[in-house]
mmCIF file of the C-alpha atoms, coordinates in Angstrom:
data_MODEL
# 
_entry.id   MODEL 
# 
loop_
_atom_site.group_PDB 
_atom_site.id 
_atom_site.type_symbol 
_atom_site.label_atom_id 
_atom_site.label_alt_id 
_atom_site.label_comp_id 
_atom_site.label_asym_id 
_atom_site.label_entity_id 
_atom_site.label_seq_id 
_atom_site.pdbx_PDB_ins_code 
_atom_site.Cartn_x 
_atom_site.Cartn_y 
_atom_site.Cartn_z 
_atom_site.occupancy 
_atom_site.B_iso_or_equiv 
_atom_site.pdbx_formal_charge 
_atom_site.auth_seq_id 
_atom_site.auth_comp_id 
_atom_site.auth_asym_id 
_atom_site.auth_atom_id 
_atom_site.pdbx_PDB_model_num 
ATOM 1   C CA . MET A 1 1   ? 126.381 12.160  -85.516  1.00 0.00 ? 1   MET A CA 1 
ATOM 2   C CA . ALA A 1 2   ? 124.349 10.300  -88.108  1.00 0.00 ? 2   ALA A CA 1 
ATOM 3   C CA . SER A 1 3   ? 122.181 7.352   -87.147  1.00 0.00 ? 3   SER A CA 1 
ATOM 4   C CA . THR A 1 4   ? 122.971 3.726   -87.954  1.00 0.00 ? 4   THR A CA 1 
ATOM 5   C CA . ASP A 1 5   ? 120.253 3.570   -90.607  1.00 0.00 ? 5   ASP A CA 1 
ATOM 6   C CA . GLU A 1 6   ? 121.464 6.746   -92.311  1.00 0.00 ? 6   GLU A CA 1 
ATOM 7   C CA . HIS A 1 7   ? 124.984 5.367   -92.540  1.00 0.00 ? 7   HIS A CA 1 
ATOM 8   C CA . LEU A 1 8   ? 124.168 1.929   -93.852  1.00 0.00 ? 8   LEU A CA 1 
ATOM 9   C CA . THR A 1 9   ? 121.442 2.702   -96.372  1.00 0.00 ? 9   THR A CA 1 
ATOM 10  C CA . ALA A 1 10  ? 124.073 4.685   -98.285  1.00 0.00 ? 10  ALA A CA 1 
ATOM 11  C CA . VAL A 1 11  ? 127.307 3.317   -99.734  1.00 0.00 ? 11  VAL A CA 1 
ATOM 12  C CA . LEU A 1 12  ? 129.670 2.198   -97.008  1.00 0.00 ? 12  LEU A CA 1 
ATOM 13  C CA . PRO A 1 13  ? 132.398 4.752   -96.339  1.00 0.00 ? 13  PRO A CA 1 
ATOM 14  C CA . VAL A 1 14  ? 135.918 3.651   -97.149  1.00 0.00 ? 14  VAL A CA 1 
ATOM 15  C CA . LEU A 1 15  ? 137.962 3.143   -93.975  1.00 0.00 ? 15  LEU A CA 1 
ATOM 16  C CA . HIS A 1 16  ? 141.740 3.270   -93.647  1.00 0.00 ? 16  HIS A CA 1 
ATOM 17  C CA . GLY A 1 17  ? 144.347 1.696   -91.414  1.00 0.00 ? 17  GLY A CA 1 
ATOM 18  C CA . PRO A 1 18  ? 148.137 1.361   -91.692  1.00 0.00 ? 18  PRO A CA 1 
ATOM 19  C CA . GLY A 1 19  ? 148.769 -0.740  -94.777  1.00 0.00 ? 19  GLY A CA 1 
ATOM 20  C CA . ILE A 1 20  ? 145.112 -1.612  -95.386  1.00 0.00 ? 20  ILE A CA 1 
ATOM 21  C CA . ARG A 1 21  ? 141.878 -0.166  -96.701  1.00 0.00 ? 21  ARG A CA 1 
ATOM 22  C CA . LEU A 1 22  ? 138.315 -1.312  -96.019  1.00 0.00 ? 22  LEU A CA 1 
ATOM 23  C CA . ARG A 1 23  ? 135.753 -0.975  -98.803  1.00 0.00 ? 23  ARG A CA 1 
ATOM 24  C CA . GLY A 1 24  ? 132.375 -2.499  -99.526  1.00 0.00 ? 24  GLY A CA 1 
ATOM 25  C CA . TRP A 1 25  ? 132.215 -5.844  -101.312 1.00 0.00 ? 25  TRP A CA 1 
ATOM 26  C CA . ASP A 1 26  ? 130.994 -5.826  -104.913 1.00 0.00 ? 26  ASP A CA 1 
ATOM 27  C CA . ALA A 1 27  ? 128.870 -8.909  -105.657 1.00 0.00 ? 27  ALA A CA 1 
ATOM 28  C CA . GLU A 1 28  ? 129.065 -8.182  -109.395 1.00 0.00 ? 28  GLU A CA 1 
ATOM 29  C CA . SER A 1 29  ? 132.862 -8.157  -109.437 1.00 0.00 ? 29  SER A CA 1 
ATOM 30  C CA . ASP A 1 30  ? 134.403 -11.457 -110.529 1.00 0.00 ? 30  ASP A CA 1 
ATOM 31  C CA . THR A 1 31  ? 137.503 -10.613 -108.503 1.00 0.00 ? 31  THR A CA 1 
ATOM 32  C CA . ASP A 1 32  ? 135.504 -10.089 -105.328 1.00 0.00 ? 32  ASP A CA 1 
ATOM 33  C CA . VAL A 1 33  ? 133.444 -13.225 -105.925 1.00 0.00 ? 33  VAL A CA 1 
ATOM 34  C CA . ALA A 1 34  ? 136.605 -15.287 -106.447 1.00 0.00 ? 34  ALA A CA 1 
ATOM 35  C CA . ALA A 1 35  ? 138.115 -13.922 -103.225 1.00 0.00 ? 35  ALA A CA 1 
ATOM 36  C CA . TRP A 1 36  ? 134.878 -14.597 -101.320 1.00 0.00 ? 36  TRP A CA 1 
ATOM 37  C CA . LEU A 1 37  ? 134.825 -18.168 -102.632 1.00 0.00 ? 37  LEU A CA 1 
ATOM 38  C CA . ARG A 1 38  ? 138.452 -18.769 -101.680 1.00 0.00 ? 38  ARG A CA 1 
ATOM 39  C CA . GLY A 1 39  ? 137.985 -17.273 -98.237  1.00 0.00 ? 39  GLY A CA 1 
ATOM 40  C CA . THR A 1 40  ? 134.832 -19.157 -97.323  1.00 0.00 ? 40  THR A CA 1 
ATOM 41  C CA . THR A 1 41  ? 135.993 -22.530 -98.690  1.00 0.00 ? 41  THR A CA 1 
ATOM 42  C CA . ASP A 1 42  ? 139.512 -22.380 -97.262  1.00 0.00 ? 42  ASP A CA 1 
ATOM 43  C CA . PRO A 1 43  ? 140.125 -25.427 -95.023  1.00 0.00 ? 43  PRO A CA 1 
ATOM 44  C CA . GLU A 1 44  ? 141.227 -23.310 -92.060  1.00 0.00 ? 44  GLU A CA 1 
ATOM 45  C CA . PHE A 1 45  ? 138.102 -21.144 -92.346  1.00 0.00 ? 45  PHE A CA 1 
ATOM 46  C CA . ARG A 1 46  ? 135.897 -24.246 -92.566  1.00 0.00 ? 46  ARG A CA 1 
ATOM 47  C CA . ARG A 1 47  ? 137.640 -25.728 -89.534  1.00 0.00 ? 47  ARG A CA 1 
ATOM 48  C CA . TRP A 1 48  ? 136.183 -22.954 -87.393  1.00 0.00 ? 48  TRP A CA 1 
ATOM 49  C CA . ASN A 1 49  ? 133.113 -21.795 -89.330  1.00 0.00 ? 49  ASN A CA 1 
ATOM 50  C CA . THR A 1 50  ? 130.162 -23.444 -91.052  1.00 0.00 ? 50  THR A CA 1 
ATOM 51  C CA . PRO A 1 51  ? 128.333 -21.104 -93.448  1.00 0.00 ? 51  PRO A CA 1 
ATOM 52  C CA . HIS A 1 52  ? 124.567 -21.180 -92.930  1.00 0.00 ? 52  HIS A CA 1 
ATOM 53  C CA . ARG A 1 53  ? 124.162 -21.664 -96.676  1.00 0.00 ? 53  ARG A CA 1 
ATOM 54  C CA . PRO A 1 54  ? 126.611 -23.968 -98.497  1.00 0.00 ? 54  PRO A CA 1 
ATOM 55  C CA . ILE A 1 55  ? 129.214 -22.189 -100.653 1.00 0.00 ? 55  ILE A CA 1 
ATOM 56  C CA . THR A 1 56  ? 130.804 -24.514 -103.169 1.00 0.00 ? 56  THR A CA 1 
ATOM 57  C CA . ASP A 1 57  ? 131.340 -22.626 -106.430 1.00 0.00 ? 57  ASP A CA 1 
ATOM 58  C CA . ALA A 1 58  ? 131.325 -19.163 -108.014 1.00 0.00 ? 58  ALA A CA 1 
ATOM 59  C CA . GLY A 1 59  ? 127.533 -19.138 -108.315 1.00 0.00 ? 59  GLY A CA 1 
ATOM 60  C CA . SER A 1 60  ? 126.869 -19.889 -104.654 1.00 0.00 ? 60  SER A CA 1 
ATOM 61  C CA . ALA A 1 61  ? 129.663 -17.496 -103.647 1.00 0.00 ? 61  ALA A CA 1 
ATOM 62  C CA . ARG A 1 62  ? 128.048 -14.698 -105.651 1.00 0.00 ? 62  ARG A CA 1 
ATOM 63  C CA . ASP A 1 63  ? 124.657 -15.463 -104.083 1.00 0.00 ? 63  ASP A CA 1 
ATOM 64  C CA . SER A 1 64  ? 126.239 -15.356 -100.628 1.00 0.00 ? 64  SER A CA 1 
ATOM 65  C CA . LEU A 1 65  ? 127.951 -12.063 -101.380 1.00 0.00 ? 65  LEU A CA 1 
ATOM 66  C CA . ARG A 1 66  ? 124.729 -10.588 -102.774 1.00 0.00 ? 66  ARG A CA 1 
ATOM 67  C CA . SER A 1 67  ? 123.006 -11.550 -99.520  1.00 0.00 ? 67  SER A CA 1 
ATOM 68  C CA . LYS A 1 68  ? 125.726 -9.732  -97.572  1.00 0.00 ? 68  LYS A CA 1 
ATOM 69  C CA . THR A 1 69  ? 125.387 -6.594  -99.668  1.00 0.00 ? 69  THR A CA 1 
ATOM 70  C CA . ARG A 1 70  ? 121.587 -6.665  -99.310  1.00 0.00 ? 70  ARG A CA 1 
ATOM 71  C CA . LEU A 1 71  ? 121.901 -6.804  -95.536  1.00 0.00 ? 71  LEU A CA 1 
ATOM 72  C CA . THR A 1 72  ? 124.295 -3.875  -95.714  1.00 0.00 ? 72  THR A CA 1 
ATOM 73  C CA . ALA A 1 73  ? 121.840 -1.868  -97.812  1.00 0.00 ? 73  ALA A CA 1 
ATOM 74  C CA . GLU A 1 74  ? 119.043 -2.696  -95.358  1.00 0.00 ? 74  GLU A CA 1 
ATOM 75  C CA . GLY A 1 75  ? 121.115 -1.385  -92.450  1.00 0.00 ? 75  GLY A CA 1 
ATOM 76  C CA . SER A 1 76  ? 121.387 -4.644  -90.510  1.00 0.00 ? 76  SER A CA 1 
ATOM 77  C CA . ALA A 1 77  ? 125.030 -5.323  -91.352  1.00 0.00 ? 77  ALA A CA 1 
ATOM 78  C CA . ALA A 1 78  ? 128.178 -3.767  -92.777  1.00 0.00 ? 78  ALA A CA 1 
ATOM 79  C CA . SER A 1 79  ? 130.360 -6.152  -94.766  1.00 0.00 ? 79  SER A CA 1 
ATOM 80  C CA . TYR A 1 80  ? 133.819 -4.849  -95.604  1.00 0.00 ? 80  TYR A CA 1 
ATOM 81  C CA . CYS A 1 81  ? 136.389 -6.180  -98.044  1.00 0.00 ? 81  CYS A CA 1 
ATOM 82  C CA . VAL A 1 82  ? 139.885 -5.711  -96.612  1.00 0.00 ? 82  VAL A CA 1 
ATOM 83  C CA . VAL A 1 83  ? 142.439 -4.803  -99.279  1.00 0.00 ? 83  VAL A CA 1 
ATOM 84  C CA . ASP A 1 84  ? 146.081 -3.850  -99.423  1.00 0.00 ? 84  ASP A CA 1 
ATOM 85  C CA . ALA A 1 85  ? 146.291 -0.058  -99.328  1.00 0.00 ? 85  ALA A CA 1 
ATOM 86  C CA . ALA A 1 86  ? 148.920 0.140   -102.058 1.00 0.00 ? 86  ALA A CA 1 
ATOM 87  C CA . SER A 1 87  ? 147.911 -2.557  -104.546 1.00 0.00 ? 87  SER A CA 1 
ATOM 88  C CA . GLY A 1 88  ? 144.214 -3.046  -103.853 1.00 0.00 ? 88  GLY A CA 1 
ATOM 89  C CA . THR A 1 89  ? 144.749 -6.812  -103.530 1.00 0.00 ? 89  THR A CA 1 
ATOM 90  C CA . VAL A 1 90  ? 142.011 -8.485  -101.493 1.00 0.00 ? 90  VAL A CA 1 
ATOM 91  C CA . LEU A 1 91  ? 143.305 -9.684  -98.115  1.00 0.00 ? 91  LEU A CA 1 
ATOM 92  C CA . GLY A 1 92  ? 140.161 -10.706 -96.259  1.00 0.00 ? 92  GLY A CA 1 
ATOM 93  C CA . HIS A 1 93  ? 136.841 -9.701  -94.741  1.00 0.00 ? 93  HIS A CA 1 
ATOM 94  C CA . VAL A 1 94  ? 135.519 -7.976  -91.648  1.00 0.00 ? 94  VAL A CA 1 
ATOM 95  C CA . GLY A 1 95  ? 131.825 -7.564  -90.890  1.00 0.00 ? 95  GLY A CA 1 
ATOM 96  C CA . VAL A 1 96  ? 129.678 -5.739  -88.375  1.00 0.00 ? 96  VAL A CA 1 
ATOM 97  C CA . ASN A 1 97  ? 126.621 -7.992  -88.267  1.00 0.00 ? 97  ASN A CA 1 
ATOM 98  C CA . ALA A 1 98  ? 123.205 -8.304  -86.632  1.00 0.00 ? 98  ALA A CA 1 
ATOM 99  C CA . ILE A 1 99  ? 123.101 -4.570  -85.940  1.00 0.00 ? 99  ILE A CA 1 
ATOM 100 C CA . ASP A 1 100 ? 120.400 -3.614  -83.442  1.00 0.00 ? 100 ASP A CA 1 
ATOM 101 C CA . PRO A 1 101 ? 120.034 0.193   -83.533  1.00 0.00 ? 101 PRO A CA 1 
ATOM 102 C CA . VAL A 1 102 ? 117.693 0.169   -80.509  1.00 0.00 ? 102 VAL A CA 1 
ATOM 103 C CA . GLN A 1 103 ? 119.955 -1.765  -78.144  1.00 0.00 ? 103 GLN A CA 1 
ATOM 104 C CA . ARG A 1 104 ? 122.960 -0.306  -80.010  1.00 0.00 ? 104 ARG A CA 1 
ATOM 105 C CA . VAL A 1 105 ? 124.664 -3.682  -80.223  1.00 0.00 ? 105 VAL A CA 1 
ATOM 106 C CA . ALA A 1 106 ? 126.185 -5.718  -83.065  1.00 0.00 ? 106 ALA A CA 1 
ATOM 107 C CA . ARG A 1 107 ? 128.322 -8.791  -83.684  1.00 0.00 ? 107 ARG A CA 1 
ATOM 108 C CA . VAL A 1 108 ? 131.633 -8.745  -85.493  1.00 0.00 ? 108 VAL A CA 1 
ATOM 109 C CA . GLY A 1 109 ? 133.438 -11.377 -87.534  1.00 0.00 ? 109 GLY A CA 1 
ATOM 110 C CA . TYR A 1 110 ? 136.435 -11.596 -89.832  1.00 0.00 ? 110 TYR A CA 1 
ATOM 111 C CA . TRP A 1 111 ? 138.620 -13.866 -91.921  1.00 0.00 ? 111 TRP A CA 1 
ATOM 112 C CA . VAL A 1 112 ? 141.903 -13.479 -93.806  1.00 0.00 ? 112 VAL A CA 1 
ATOM 113 C CA . LEU A 1 113 ? 143.022 -15.213 -96.993  1.00 0.00 ? 113 LEU A CA 1 
ATOM 114 C CA . PRO A 1 114 ? 145.848 -17.756 -96.505  1.00 0.00 ? 114 PRO A CA 1 
ATOM 115 C CA . GLU A 1 115 ? 148.536 -15.688 -98.229  1.00 0.00 ? 115 GLU A CA 1 
ATOM 116 C CA . ALA A 1 116 ? 147.792 -12.663 -96.011  1.00 0.00 ? 116 ALA A CA 1 
ATOM 117 C CA . ARG A 1 117 ? 147.943 -14.429 -92.648  1.00 0.00 ? 117 ARG A CA 1 
ATOM 118 C CA . GLY A 1 118 ? 150.607 -13.767 -90.062  1.00 0.00 ? 118 GLY A CA 1 
ATOM 119 C CA . ARG A 1 119 ? 150.893 -10.076 -90.944  1.00 0.00 ? 119 ARG A CA 1 
ATOM 120 C CA . GLY A 1 120 ? 148.451 -8.550  -88.471  1.00 0.00 ? 120 GLY A CA 1 
ATOM 121 C CA . VAL A 1 121 ? 145.742 -8.022  -91.080  1.00 0.00 ? 121 VAL A CA 1 
ATOM 122 C CA . ALA A 1 122 ? 142.911 -9.411  -88.930  1.00 0.00 ? 122 ALA A CA 1 
ATOM 123 C CA . ALA A 1 123 ? 143.776 -7.293  -85.899  1.00 0.00 ? 123 ALA A CA 1 
ATOM 124 C CA . CYS A 1 124 ? 144.159 -4.111  -87.927  1.00 0.00 ? 124 CYS A CA 1 
ATOM 125 C CA . ALA A 1 125 ? 140.933 -4.657  -89.869  1.00 0.00 ? 125 ALA A CA 1 
ATOM 126 C CA . LEU A 1 126 ? 139.006 -5.465  -86.696  1.00 0.00 ? 126 LEU A CA 1 
ATOM 127 C CA . ALA A 1 127 ? 140.423 -2.378  -84.973  1.00 0.00 ? 127 ALA A CA 1 
ATOM 128 C CA . VAL A 1 128 ? 139.433 -0.109  -87.859  1.00 0.00 ? 128 VAL A CA 1 
ATOM 129 C CA . ALA A 1 129 ? 135.914 -1.545  -88.189  1.00 0.00 ? 129 ALA A CA 1 
ATOM 130 C CA . SER A 1 130 ? 135.352 -1.501  -84.425  1.00 0.00 ? 130 SER A CA 1 
ATOM 131 C CA . ARG A 1 131 ? 136.360 2.122   -84.073  1.00 0.00 ? 131 ARG A CA 1 
ATOM 132 C CA . TRP A 1 132 ? 133.996 3.076   -86.899  1.00 0.00 ? 132 TRP A CA 1 
ATOM 133 C CA . ALA A 1 133 ? 131.085 1.081   -85.451  1.00 0.00 ? 133 ALA A CA 1 
ATOM 134 C CA . LEU A 1 134 ? 131.508 2.500   -81.952  1.00 0.00 ? 134 LEU A CA 1 
ATOM 135 C CA . THR A 1 135 ? 131.868 6.098   -83.120  1.00 0.00 ? 135 THR A CA 1 
ATOM 136 C CA . GLU A 1 136 ? 130.223 6.737   -86.471  1.00 0.00 ? 136 GLU A CA 1 
ATOM 137 C CA . LEU A 1 137 ? 127.427 4.200   -85.942  1.00 0.00 ? 137 LEU A CA 1 
ATOM 138 C CA . ALA A 1 138 ? 127.094 5.190   -82.283  1.00 0.00 ? 138 ALA A CA 1 
ATOM 139 C CA . LEU A 1 139 ? 126.880 1.573   -81.162  1.00 0.00 ? 139 LEU A CA 1 
ATOM 140 C CA . HIS A 1 140 ? 127.415 0.873   -77.475  1.00 0.00 ? 140 HIS A CA 1 
ATOM 141 C CA . ARG A 1 141 ? 128.427 -2.786  -77.519  1.00 0.00 ? 141 ARG A CA 1 
ATOM 142 C CA . LEU A 1 142 ? 130.167 -5.109  -79.976  1.00 0.00 ? 142 LEU A CA 1 
ATOM 143 C CA . GLU A 1 143 ? 130.229 -8.869  -79.485  1.00 0.00 ? 143 GLU A CA 1 
ATOM 144 C CA . LEU A 1 144 ? 132.705 -11.336 -80.946  1.00 0.00 ? 144 LEU A CA 1 
ATOM 145 C CA . GLY A 1 145 ? 132.247 -15.088 -80.773  1.00 0.00 ? 145 GLY A CA 1 
ATOM 146 C CA . HIS A 1 146 ? 134.617 -17.818 -81.932  1.00 0.00 ? 146 HIS A CA 1 
ATOM 147 C CA . ALA A 1 147 ? 134.667 -21.579 -81.639  1.00 0.00 ? 147 ALA A CA 1 
ATOM 148 C CA . LEU A 1 148 ? 136.235 -22.943 -78.475  1.00 0.00 ? 148 LEU A CA 1 
ATOM 149 C CA . GLY A 1 149 ? 139.857 -23.781 -79.209  1.00 0.00 ? 149 GLY A CA 1 
ATOM 150 C CA . HIS A 1 150 ? 140.400 -21.123 -81.855  1.00 0.00 ? 150 HIS A CA 1 
ATOM 151 C CA . GLU A 1 151 ? 143.319 -19.548 -80.029  1.00 0.00 ? 151 GLU A CA 1 
ATOM 152 C CA . ILE A 1 152 ? 144.401 -17.263 -82.877  1.00 0.00 ? 152 ILE A CA 1 
ATOM 153 C CA . SER A 1 153 ? 140.984 -15.631 -83.032  1.00 0.00 ? 153 SER A CA 1 
ATOM 154 C CA . CYS A 1 154 ? 141.000 -15.349 -79.250  1.00 0.00 ? 154 CYS A CA 1 
ATOM 155 C CA . ARG A 1 155 ? 144.287 -13.437 -79.341  1.00 0.00 ? 155 ARG A CA 1 
ATOM 156 C CA . VAL A 1 156 ? 143.073 -11.119 -82.108  1.00 0.00 ? 156 VAL A CA 1 
ATOM 157 C CA . ALA A 1 157 ? 139.944 -10.320 -80.081  1.00 0.00 ? 157 ALA A CA 1 
ATOM 158 C CA . GLU A 1 158 ? 141.895 -9.544  -76.925  1.00 0.00 ? 158 GLU A CA 1 
ATOM 159 C CA . ARG A 1 159 ? 144.452 -7.407  -78.773  1.00 0.00 ? 159 ARG A CA 1 
ATOM 160 C CA . CYS A 1 160 ? 141.564 -5.325  -80.132  1.00 0.00 ? 160 CYS A CA 1 
ATOM 161 C CA . GLY A 1 161 ? 140.037 -4.685  -76.719  1.00 0.00 ? 161 GLY A CA 1 
ATOM 162 C CA . TYR A 1 162 ? 137.393 -7.434  -76.754  1.00 0.00 ? 162 TYR A CA 1 
ATOM 163 C CA . ARG A 1 163 ? 137.351 -8.873  -73.256  1.00 0.00 ? 163 ARG A CA 1 
ATOM 164 C CA . TYR A 1 164 ? 136.607 -12.535 -72.692  1.00 0.00 ? 164 TYR A CA 1 
ATOM 165 C CA . GLU A 1 165 ? 133.177 -12.755 -71.059  1.00 0.00 ? 165 GLU A CA 1 
ATOM 166 C CA . GLY A 1 166 ? 132.460 -16.477 -70.886  1.00 0.00 ? 166 GLY A CA 1 
ATOM 167 C CA . THR A 1 167 ? 131.625 -19.639 -72.795  1.00 0.00 ? 167 THR A CA 1 
ATOM 168 C CA . LEU A 1 168 ? 128.325 -20.121 -74.621  1.00 0.00 ? 168 LEU A CA 1 
ATOM 169 C CA . ARG A 1 169 ? 127.295 -23.770 -74.673  1.00 0.00 ? 169 ARG A CA 1 
ATOM 170 C CA . GLY A 1 170 ? 126.350 -25.249 -78.039  1.00 0.00 ? 170 GLY A CA 1 
ATOM 171 C CA . ALA A 1 171 ? 126.173 -21.837 -79.700  1.00 0.00 ? 171 ALA A CA 1 
ATOM 172 C CA . MET A 1 172 ? 127.483 -22.646 -83.184  1.00 0.00 ? 172 MET A CA 1 
ATOM 173 C CA . PHE A 1 173 ? 127.588 -25.516 -85.664  1.00 0.00 ? 173 PHE A CA 1 
ATOM 174 C CA . GLU A 1 174 ? 130.392 -28.037 -85.572  1.00 0.00 ? 174 GLU A CA 1 
ATOM 175 C CA . ALA A 1 175 ? 132.708 -27.903 -88.588  1.00 0.00 ? 175 ALA A CA 1 
ATOM 176 C CA . GLY A 1 176 ? 130.837 -29.069 -91.677  1.00 0.00 ? 176 GLY A CA 1 
ATOM 177 C CA . ARG A 1 177 ? 127.756 -30.108 -89.699  1.00 0.00 ? 177 ARG A CA 1 
ATOM 178 C CA . TYR A 1 178 ? 124.254 -28.694 -89.330  1.00 0.00 ? 178 TYR A CA 1 
ATOM 179 C CA . ASP A 1 179 ? 123.047 -31.226 -86.744  1.00 0.00 ? 179 ASP A CA 1 
ATOM 180 C CA . THR A 1 180 ? 125.807 -30.944 -84.119  1.00 0.00 ? 180 THR A CA 1 
ATOM 181 C CA . PHE A 1 181 ? 126.850 -27.934 -82.076  1.00 0.00 ? 181 PHE A CA 1 
ATOM 182 C CA . ARG A 1 182 ? 129.939 -26.722 -80.247  1.00 0.00 ? 182 ARG A CA 1 
ATOM 183 C CA . ASP A 1 183 ? 130.784 -24.182 -77.582  1.00 0.00 ? 183 ASP A CA 1 
ATOM 184 C CA . VAL A 1 184 ? 131.770 -20.589 -78.285  1.00 0.00 ? 184 VAL A CA 1 
ATOM 185 C CA . HIS A 1 185 ? 134.025 -18.120 -76.506  1.00 0.00 ? 185 HIS A CA 1 
ATOM 186 C CA . LEU A 1 186 ? 132.226 -14.783 -76.152  1.00 0.00 ? 186 LEU A CA 1 
ATOM 187 C CA . HIS A 1 187 ? 134.178 -11.515 -76.151  1.00 0.00 ? 187 HIS A CA 1 
ATOM 188 C CA . GLY A 1 188 ? 132.716 -8.041  -75.793  1.00 0.00 ? 188 GLY A CA 1 
ATOM 189 C CA . ARG A 1 189 ? 133.820 -4.456  -76.247  1.00 0.00 ? 189 ARG A CA 1 
ATOM 190 C CA . LEU A 1 190 ? 131.964 -1.336  -75.114  1.00 0.00 ? 190 LEU A CA 1 
ATOM 191 C CA . ALA A 1 191 ? 132.141 2.185   -76.445  1.00 0.00 ? 191 ALA A CA 1 
ATOM 192 C CA . THR A 1 192 ? 133.217 3.236   -72.958  1.00 0.00 ? 192 THR A CA 1 
ATOM 193 C CA . ASP A 1 193 ? 136.177 0.827   -72.863  1.00 0.00 ? 193 ASP A CA 1 
ATOM 194 C CA . PRO A 1 194 ? 139.648 2.285   -73.412  1.00 0.00 ? 194 PRO A CA 1 
ATOM 195 C CA . GLU A 1 195 ? 140.677 2.079   -77.055  1.00 0.00 ? 195 GLU A CA 1 
ATOM 196 C CA . PRO A 1 196 ? 143.704 -0.199  -77.328  1.00 0.00 ? 196 PRO A CA 1 
ATOM 197 C CA . GLU A 1 197 ? 146.856 0.638   -79.194  1.00 0.00 ? 197 GLU A CA 1 
ATOM 198 C CA . ILE A 1 198 ? 147.030 -1.887  -82.028  1.00 0.00 ? 198 ILE A CA 1 
ATOM 199 C CA . PRO A 1 199 ? 150.310 -2.703  -83.808  1.00 0.00 ? 199 PRO A CA 1 
ATOM 200 C CA . CYS A 1 200 ? 148.683 -2.677  -87.226  1.00 0.00 ? 200 CYS A CA 1 
ATOM 201 C CA . ARG A 1 201 ? 150.210 -4.093  -90.367  1.00 0.00 ? 201 ARG A CA 1 
ATOM 202 C CA . GLY A 1 202 ? 152.747 -1.670  -91.739  1.00 0.00 ? 202 GLY A CA 1 
ATOM 203 C CA . SER A 1 203 ? 152.821 0.312   -88.503  1.00 0.00 ? 203 SER A CA 1 
ATOM 204 C CA . GLU A 1 204 ? 155.858 0.419   -86.229  1.00 0.00 ? 204 GLU A CA 1 
ATOM 205 C CA . THR A 1 205 ? 154.319 2.910   -83.845  1.00 0.00 ? 205 THR A CA 1 
ATOM 206 C CA . GLY A 1 206 ? 151.097 1.114   -82.938  1.00 0.00 ? 206 GLY A CA 1 
ATOM 207 C CA . ARG A 1 207 ? 149.140 4.276   -83.665  1.00 0.00 ? 207 ARG A CA 1 
ATOM 208 C CA . ARG A 1 208 ? 145.350 4.148   -83.548  1.00 0.00 ? 208 ARG A CA 1 
ATOM 209 C CA . PRO A 1 209 ? 143.681 3.268   -86.835  1.00 0.00 ? 209 PRO A CA 1 
ATOM 210 C CA . GLY A 1 210 ? 140.946 5.372   -88.342  1.00 0.00 ? 210 GLY A CA 1 
ATOM 211 C CA . PRO A 1 211 ? 139.889 7.612   -91.192  1.00 0.00 ? 211 PRO A CA 1 
ATOM 212 C CA . PRO A 1 212 ? 142.660 9.438   -93.078  1.00 0.00 ? 212 PRO A CA 1 
# 
């Protein structure tokens, strides 16, 4: 099995799940930049997340996406664009972030564009990325945090095998603020945990997602 650094200093491998495909983001693609801008400025996204650097237009979106791709190239993150398997239409994002190859731990996050919500995209993308991180990257632990009260994200986490582990006090910014904090639900998944059966988008059997 290849090491984390060996995997992430090269181009991210394309990952597949029922009805979806995960590929690396392209910061030089106007289509990807437009999708990144829409996703990170969407009111529902901003309700639960406050980007560390403001994203307000195509220029700041491209800068943000370039930062993500640099972190991927450095081996400290893996940012995936989630697309429809048939059409290639961008559906959302899933990232394996803050990768620590010594402790073999990372943090995961995701979002879905408004028109793709309610179809199981988030759960399927998270399941695919998690399986890859825990096997191909040989990570031992994945952490998932979401703002207290974000029940949809809580359900996605639990469906994908991320157990609720407690509440972190004042662990993330309040919506649209950089001077006020709110509590976070922490979920965790270990490589030794049973892999859940996920009813992915386009799948009636709930089969396990993974490479083709």
